[in-house]
Short mmCIF file of C-alpha atoms in Angstrom, two decimals:
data_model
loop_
_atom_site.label_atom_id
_atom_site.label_comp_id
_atom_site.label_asym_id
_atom_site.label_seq_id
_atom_site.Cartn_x
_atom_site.Cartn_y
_atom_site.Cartn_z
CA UNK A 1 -6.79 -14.02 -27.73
CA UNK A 2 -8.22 -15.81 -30.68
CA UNK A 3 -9.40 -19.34 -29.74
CA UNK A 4 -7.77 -21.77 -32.62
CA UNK A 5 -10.45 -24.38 -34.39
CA UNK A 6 -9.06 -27.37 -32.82
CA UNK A 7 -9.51 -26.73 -29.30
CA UNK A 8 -13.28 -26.65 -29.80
CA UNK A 9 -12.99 -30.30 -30.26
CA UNK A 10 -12.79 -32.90 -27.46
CA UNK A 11 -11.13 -35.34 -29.70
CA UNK A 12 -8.03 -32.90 -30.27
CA UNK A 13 -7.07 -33.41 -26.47
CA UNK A 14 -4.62 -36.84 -25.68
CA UNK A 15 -5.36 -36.60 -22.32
CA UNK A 16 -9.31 -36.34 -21.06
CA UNK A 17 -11.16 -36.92 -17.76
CA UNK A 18 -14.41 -35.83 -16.48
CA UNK A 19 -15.41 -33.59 -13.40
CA UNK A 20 -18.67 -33.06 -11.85
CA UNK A 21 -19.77 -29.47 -11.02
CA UNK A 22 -20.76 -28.74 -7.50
CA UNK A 23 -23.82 -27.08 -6.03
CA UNK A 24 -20.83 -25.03 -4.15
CA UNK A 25 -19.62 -23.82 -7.64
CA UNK A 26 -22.44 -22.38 -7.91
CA UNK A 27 -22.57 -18.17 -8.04
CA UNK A 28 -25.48 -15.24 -7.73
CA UNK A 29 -26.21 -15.50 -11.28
CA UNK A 30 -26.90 -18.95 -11.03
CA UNK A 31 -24.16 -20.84 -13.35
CA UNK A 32 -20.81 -22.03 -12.18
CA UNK A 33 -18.61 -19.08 -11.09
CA UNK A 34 -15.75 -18.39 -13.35
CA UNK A 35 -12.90 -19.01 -10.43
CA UNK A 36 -14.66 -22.47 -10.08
CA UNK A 37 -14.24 -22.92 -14.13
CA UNK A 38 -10.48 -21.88 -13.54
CA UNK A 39 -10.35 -24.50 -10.76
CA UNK A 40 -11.67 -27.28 -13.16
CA UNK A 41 -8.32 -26.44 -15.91
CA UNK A 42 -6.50 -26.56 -12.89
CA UNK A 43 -7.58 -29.93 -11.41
CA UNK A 44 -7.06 -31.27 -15.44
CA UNK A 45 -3.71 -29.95 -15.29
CA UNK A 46 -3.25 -31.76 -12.56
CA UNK A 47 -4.26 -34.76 -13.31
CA UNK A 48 -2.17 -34.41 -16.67
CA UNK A 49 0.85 -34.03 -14.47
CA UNK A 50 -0.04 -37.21 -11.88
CA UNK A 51 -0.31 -39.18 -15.22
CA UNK A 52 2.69 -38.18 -17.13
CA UNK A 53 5.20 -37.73 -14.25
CA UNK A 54 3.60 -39.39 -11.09
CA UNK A 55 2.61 -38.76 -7.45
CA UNK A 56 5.70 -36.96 -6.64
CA UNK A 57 5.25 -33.98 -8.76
CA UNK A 58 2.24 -32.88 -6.82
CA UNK A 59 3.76 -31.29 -4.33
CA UNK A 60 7.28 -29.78 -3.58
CA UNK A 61 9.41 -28.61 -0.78
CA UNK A 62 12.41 -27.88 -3.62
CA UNK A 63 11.84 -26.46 -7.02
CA UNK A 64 7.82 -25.95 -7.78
CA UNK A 65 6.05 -26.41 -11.39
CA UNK A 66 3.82 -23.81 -10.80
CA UNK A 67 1.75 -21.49 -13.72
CA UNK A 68 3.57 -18.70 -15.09
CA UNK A 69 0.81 -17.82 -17.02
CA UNK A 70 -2.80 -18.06 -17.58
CA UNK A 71 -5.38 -17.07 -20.29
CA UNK A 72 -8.85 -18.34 -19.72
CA UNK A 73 -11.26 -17.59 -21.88
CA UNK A 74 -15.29 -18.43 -21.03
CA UNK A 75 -16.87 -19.17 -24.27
CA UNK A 76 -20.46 -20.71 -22.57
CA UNK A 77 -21.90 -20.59 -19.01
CA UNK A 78 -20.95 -23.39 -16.93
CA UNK A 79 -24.28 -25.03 -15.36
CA UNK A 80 -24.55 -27.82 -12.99
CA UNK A 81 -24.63 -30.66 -12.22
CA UNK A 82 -24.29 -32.32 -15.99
CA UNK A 83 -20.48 -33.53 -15.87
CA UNK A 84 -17.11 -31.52 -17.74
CA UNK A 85 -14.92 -33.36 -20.00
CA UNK A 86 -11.92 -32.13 -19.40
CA UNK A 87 -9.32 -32.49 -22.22
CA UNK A 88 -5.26 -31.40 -22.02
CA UNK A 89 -2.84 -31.53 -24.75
CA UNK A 90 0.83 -30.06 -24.22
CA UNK A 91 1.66 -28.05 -27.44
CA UNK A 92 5.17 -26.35 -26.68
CA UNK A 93 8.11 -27.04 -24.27
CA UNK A 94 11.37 -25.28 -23.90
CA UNK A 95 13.91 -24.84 -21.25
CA UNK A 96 12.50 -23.30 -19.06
CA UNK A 97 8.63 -23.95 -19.64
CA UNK A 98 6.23 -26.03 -21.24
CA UNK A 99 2.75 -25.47 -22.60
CA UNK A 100 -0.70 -26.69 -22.05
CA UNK A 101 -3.83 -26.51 -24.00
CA UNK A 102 -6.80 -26.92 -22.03
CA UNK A 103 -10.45 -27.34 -23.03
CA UNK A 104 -13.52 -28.07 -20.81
CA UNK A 105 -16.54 -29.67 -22.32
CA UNK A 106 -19.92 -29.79 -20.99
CA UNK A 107 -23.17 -30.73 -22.82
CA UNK A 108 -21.59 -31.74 -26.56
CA UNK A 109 -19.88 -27.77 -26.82
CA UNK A 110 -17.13 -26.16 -25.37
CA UNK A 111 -17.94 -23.84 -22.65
CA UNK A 112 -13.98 -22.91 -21.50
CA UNK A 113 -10.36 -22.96 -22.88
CA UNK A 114 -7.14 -22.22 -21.42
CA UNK A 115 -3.46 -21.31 -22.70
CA UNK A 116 -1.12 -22.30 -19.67
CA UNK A 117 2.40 -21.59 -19.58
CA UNK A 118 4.01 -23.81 -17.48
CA UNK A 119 7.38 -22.91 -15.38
CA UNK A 120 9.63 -24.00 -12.39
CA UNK A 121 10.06 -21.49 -9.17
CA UNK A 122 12.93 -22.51 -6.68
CA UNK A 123 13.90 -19.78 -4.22
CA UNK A 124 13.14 -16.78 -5.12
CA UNK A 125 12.95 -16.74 -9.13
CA UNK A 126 11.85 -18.59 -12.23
CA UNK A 127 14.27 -21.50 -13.03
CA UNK A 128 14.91 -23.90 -15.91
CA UNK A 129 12.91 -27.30 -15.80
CA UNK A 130 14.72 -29.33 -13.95
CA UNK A 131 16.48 -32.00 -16.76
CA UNK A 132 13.71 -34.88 -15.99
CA UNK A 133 10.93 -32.62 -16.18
CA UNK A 134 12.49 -31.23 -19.55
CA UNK A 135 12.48 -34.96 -20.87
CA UNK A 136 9.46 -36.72 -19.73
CA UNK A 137 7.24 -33.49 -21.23
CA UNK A 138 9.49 -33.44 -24.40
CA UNK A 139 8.63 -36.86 -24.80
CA UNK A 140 5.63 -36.52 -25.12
CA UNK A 141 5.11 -33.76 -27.38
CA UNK A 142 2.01 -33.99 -29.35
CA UNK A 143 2.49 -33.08 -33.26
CA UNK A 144 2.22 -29.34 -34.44
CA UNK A 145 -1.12 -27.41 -33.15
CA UNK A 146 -1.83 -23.94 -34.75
CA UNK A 147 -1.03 -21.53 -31.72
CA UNK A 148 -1.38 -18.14 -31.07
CA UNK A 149 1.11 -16.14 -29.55
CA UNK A 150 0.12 -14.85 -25.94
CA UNK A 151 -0.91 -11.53 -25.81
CA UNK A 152 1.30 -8.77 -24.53
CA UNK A 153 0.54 -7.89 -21.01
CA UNK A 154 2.07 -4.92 -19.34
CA UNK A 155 3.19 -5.62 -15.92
CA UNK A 156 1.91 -2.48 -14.23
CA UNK A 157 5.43 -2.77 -12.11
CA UNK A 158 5.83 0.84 -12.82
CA UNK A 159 2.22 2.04 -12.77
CA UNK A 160 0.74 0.09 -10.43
CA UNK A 161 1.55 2.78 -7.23
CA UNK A 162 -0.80 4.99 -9.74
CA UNK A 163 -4.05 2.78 -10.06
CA UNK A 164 -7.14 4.08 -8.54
CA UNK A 165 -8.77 1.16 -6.54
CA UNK A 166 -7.13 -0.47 -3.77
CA UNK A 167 -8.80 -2.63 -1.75
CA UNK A 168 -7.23 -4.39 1.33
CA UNK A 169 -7.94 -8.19 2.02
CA UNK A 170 -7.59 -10.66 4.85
CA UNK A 171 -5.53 -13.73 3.25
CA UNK A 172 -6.80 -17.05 4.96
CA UNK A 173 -5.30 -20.15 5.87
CA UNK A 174 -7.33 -21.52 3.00
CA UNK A 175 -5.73 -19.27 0.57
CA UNK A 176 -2.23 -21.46 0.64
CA UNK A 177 -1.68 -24.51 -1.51
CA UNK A 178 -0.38 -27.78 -0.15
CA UNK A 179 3.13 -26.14 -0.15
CA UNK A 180 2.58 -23.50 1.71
CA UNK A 181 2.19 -20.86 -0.74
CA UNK A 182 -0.15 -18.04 -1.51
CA UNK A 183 -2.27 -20.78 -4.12
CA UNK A 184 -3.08 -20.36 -7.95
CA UNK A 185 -7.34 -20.48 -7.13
CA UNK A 186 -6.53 -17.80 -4.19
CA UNK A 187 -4.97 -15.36 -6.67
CA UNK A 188 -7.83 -15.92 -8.96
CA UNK A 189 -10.09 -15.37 -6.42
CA UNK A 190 -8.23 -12.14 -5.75
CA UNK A 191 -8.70 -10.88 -9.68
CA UNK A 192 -12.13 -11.89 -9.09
CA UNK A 193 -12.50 -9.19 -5.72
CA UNK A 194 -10.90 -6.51 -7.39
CA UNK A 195 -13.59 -6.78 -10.15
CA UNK A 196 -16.63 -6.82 -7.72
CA UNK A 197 -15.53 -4.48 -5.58
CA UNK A 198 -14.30 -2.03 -8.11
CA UNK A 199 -17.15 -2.30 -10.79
CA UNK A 200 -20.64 -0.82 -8.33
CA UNK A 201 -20.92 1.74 -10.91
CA UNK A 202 -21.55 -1.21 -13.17
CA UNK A 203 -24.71 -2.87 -11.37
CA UNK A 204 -27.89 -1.35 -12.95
CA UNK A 205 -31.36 -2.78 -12.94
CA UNK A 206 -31.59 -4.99 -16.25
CA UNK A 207 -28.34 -4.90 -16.92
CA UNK A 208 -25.63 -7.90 -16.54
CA UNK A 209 -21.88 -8.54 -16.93
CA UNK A 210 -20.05 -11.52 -18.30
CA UNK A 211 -16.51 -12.29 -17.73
CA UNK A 212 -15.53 -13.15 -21.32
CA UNK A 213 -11.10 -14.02 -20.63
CA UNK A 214 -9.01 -13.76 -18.09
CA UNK A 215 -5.53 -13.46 -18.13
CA UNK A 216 -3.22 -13.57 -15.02
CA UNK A 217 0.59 -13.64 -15.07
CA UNK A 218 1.96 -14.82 -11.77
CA UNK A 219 5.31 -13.27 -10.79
CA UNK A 220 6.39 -14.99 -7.83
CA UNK A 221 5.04 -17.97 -5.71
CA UNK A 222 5.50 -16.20 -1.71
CA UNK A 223 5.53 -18.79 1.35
CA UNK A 224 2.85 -18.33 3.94
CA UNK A 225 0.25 -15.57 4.51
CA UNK A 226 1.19 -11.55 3.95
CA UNK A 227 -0.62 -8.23 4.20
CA UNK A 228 -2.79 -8.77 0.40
CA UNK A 229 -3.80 -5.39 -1.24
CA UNK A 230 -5.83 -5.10 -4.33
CA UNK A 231 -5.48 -2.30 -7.14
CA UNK A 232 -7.07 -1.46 -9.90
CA UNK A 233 -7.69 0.43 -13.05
CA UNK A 234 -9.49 0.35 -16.40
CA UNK A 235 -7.05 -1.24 -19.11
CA UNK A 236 -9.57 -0.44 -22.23
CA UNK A 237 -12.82 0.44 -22.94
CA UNK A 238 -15.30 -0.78 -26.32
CA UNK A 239 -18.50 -0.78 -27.68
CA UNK A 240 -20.17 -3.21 -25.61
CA UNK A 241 -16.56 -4.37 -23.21
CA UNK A 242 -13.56 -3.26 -21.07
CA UNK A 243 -10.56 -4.51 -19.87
CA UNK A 244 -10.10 -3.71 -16.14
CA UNK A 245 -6.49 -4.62 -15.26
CA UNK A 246 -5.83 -5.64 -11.46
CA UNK A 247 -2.22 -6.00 -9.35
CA UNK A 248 -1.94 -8.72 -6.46
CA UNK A 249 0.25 -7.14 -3.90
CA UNK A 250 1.62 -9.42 -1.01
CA UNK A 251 3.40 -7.28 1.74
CA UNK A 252 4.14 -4.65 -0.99
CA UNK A 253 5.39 -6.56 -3.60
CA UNK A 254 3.54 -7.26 -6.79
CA UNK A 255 2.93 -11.16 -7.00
CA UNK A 256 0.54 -11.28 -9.54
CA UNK A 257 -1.11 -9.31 -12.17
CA UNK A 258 -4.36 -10.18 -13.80
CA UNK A 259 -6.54 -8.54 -16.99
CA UNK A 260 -10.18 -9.22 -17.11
CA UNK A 261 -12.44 -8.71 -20.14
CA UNK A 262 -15.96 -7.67 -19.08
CA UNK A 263 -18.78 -7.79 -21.82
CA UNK A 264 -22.11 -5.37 -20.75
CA UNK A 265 -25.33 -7.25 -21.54
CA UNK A 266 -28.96 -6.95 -21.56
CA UNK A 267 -30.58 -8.86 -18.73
CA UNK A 268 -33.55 -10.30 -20.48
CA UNK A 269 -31.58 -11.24 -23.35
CA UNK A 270 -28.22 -12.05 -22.13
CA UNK A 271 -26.83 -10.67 -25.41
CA UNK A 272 -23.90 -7.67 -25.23
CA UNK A 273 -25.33 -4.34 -24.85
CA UNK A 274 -23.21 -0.94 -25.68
CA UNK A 275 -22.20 0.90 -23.18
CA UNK A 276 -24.27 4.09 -22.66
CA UNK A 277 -22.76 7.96 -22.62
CA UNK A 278 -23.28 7.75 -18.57
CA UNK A 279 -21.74 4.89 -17.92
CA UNK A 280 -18.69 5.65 -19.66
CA UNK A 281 -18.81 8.78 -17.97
CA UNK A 282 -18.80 6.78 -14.42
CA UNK A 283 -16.29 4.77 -15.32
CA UNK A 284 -13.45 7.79 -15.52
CA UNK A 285 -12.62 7.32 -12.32
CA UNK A 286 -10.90 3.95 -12.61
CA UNK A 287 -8.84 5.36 -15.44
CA UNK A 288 -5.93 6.28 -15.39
CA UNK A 289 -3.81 9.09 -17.29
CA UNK A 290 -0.67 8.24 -19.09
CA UNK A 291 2.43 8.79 -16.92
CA UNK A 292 4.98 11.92 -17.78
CA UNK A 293 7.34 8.93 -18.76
CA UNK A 294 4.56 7.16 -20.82
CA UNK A 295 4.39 11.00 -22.24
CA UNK A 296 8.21 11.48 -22.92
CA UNK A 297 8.76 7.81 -24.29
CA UNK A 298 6.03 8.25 -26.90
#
């Protein structure tokens, strides 16, 4: 997803505050770990919302204004502890969502944007905006930005039963927001696992891998803990990237589904490096075949 011109500049965001990285953020490779960098557009979205509607939208025991989408992509590396600018500007709202731009800023460039569509979950499903939701974000509608429509992402409904990895995790207390639900960081953090622990064939001497976007959609917003599997399967591969694609599954059901852009490089240089004949050739297993239905429909 292309990032527009304006959202490289802090001065194109209405709202802005500033958030210090954390030794804690900190990952192996030594700069702030991408799920920490999601964390950061979530605590400005956040803080956008305490502003423009108060105290009482944080939390919810009714209907929840929760993410219905994500895109993140990671234009620098995130060090610490020099302080993010955070900056949020809503660009779109409808019925039943509204949208944020968000753009971190650290050192005088832009290390991280997000495209977050906004929605409300009561029950069991996705729900208009309740009325004075509607009109306090209408309100406040900042003038035309250039936007790009969100890319098409397959849910993997269908598929998903036929993807490769699966990995089983141990949800944690920790894992569930202030209302009791299966949190927006946790699900991140699960995108993150099935990378690691599907990629080994990845993790050569000299050789590196960047996250360059994520994009999760999240399908429902489940109460309490559940029995969390992880699957997986490549998406894509380039020159020098892939896409792995990932499913969240909570007691079965598919809660989530997440698509993470990997970019090879060259440890010494840190610059994108294609990937070799054997590589490609280890990475077949994480592939898989078109369905007979795929087949049939094409």
């Amino acid at each position: 997803m292309k990032t527009q011109p304006w959202q490289l500049d802090v001065n194109a965001y209405d709202f802005r505050h500033t958030l210090s990285p954390q030794y804690g953020h900190l990952d192996t490779l030594r700069h702030v770990n991408n799920v920490a960098v999601h964390g950061f557009h979530t605590e400005a979205r956040m803080r956008h919302l305490l502003t423009l509607l108060g105290r009482e939208a944080l939390f919810a025991d009714d209907v929840l204004l929760r993410p219905r989408r994500t895109v993140t992509n990671f234009l620098h590396e995130t060090h610490y502890p020099e302080d993010v600018i955070c900056g949020v500007r809503l660009v779109a709202v409808g019925n039943d969502h509204y949208r944020l731009a968000i753009g971190l800023f650290q050192d005088g460039q832009c290390v991280s944007v997000q495209e977050c569509l906004m929605g409300a979950w009561h029950g069991d499903q996705w729900v208009d905006l309740p009325a004075p939701v509607h009109a306090a974000f209408a309100a406040q509608l900042a003038d035309d930005a250039a936007l790009v429509a969100l890319p098409a992402l397959d849910d993997g409904s269908v598929e998903v039963h036929r993807y490769p990895s699966r990995v089983a995790v141990t949800a944690r207390y920790a894992d569930m927001d202030p209302d009791a639900r299966i949190g927006e960081l946790a699900l991140a953090r699960f995108v993150e696992q099935s990378r690691t622990g599907s990629l080994n064939m990845m993790r050569k001497p000299g050789m590196g891998l960047l996250v360059a976007r994520v994009d999760i959609r999240y399908d429902r917003w489940v109460r309490g803990l559940g029995s969390v599997e992880l699957v997986s399967a490549l998406a894509g591969i380039g020159n020098s990237s892939f896409a792995l694609r990932c499913g969240v599954q909570v007691d079965d059901r598919l809660v989530a589904v997440g698509e993470s852009v990997m970019v090879l490089i060259d440890g010494a240089s840190r610059r994108p490096t294609p990937l070799t004949a054997p590589l490609r050739q280890a990475m077949t297993p994480l592939m898989v075949a078109p369905s007979q239905a795929s087949a049939d429909a094409g």
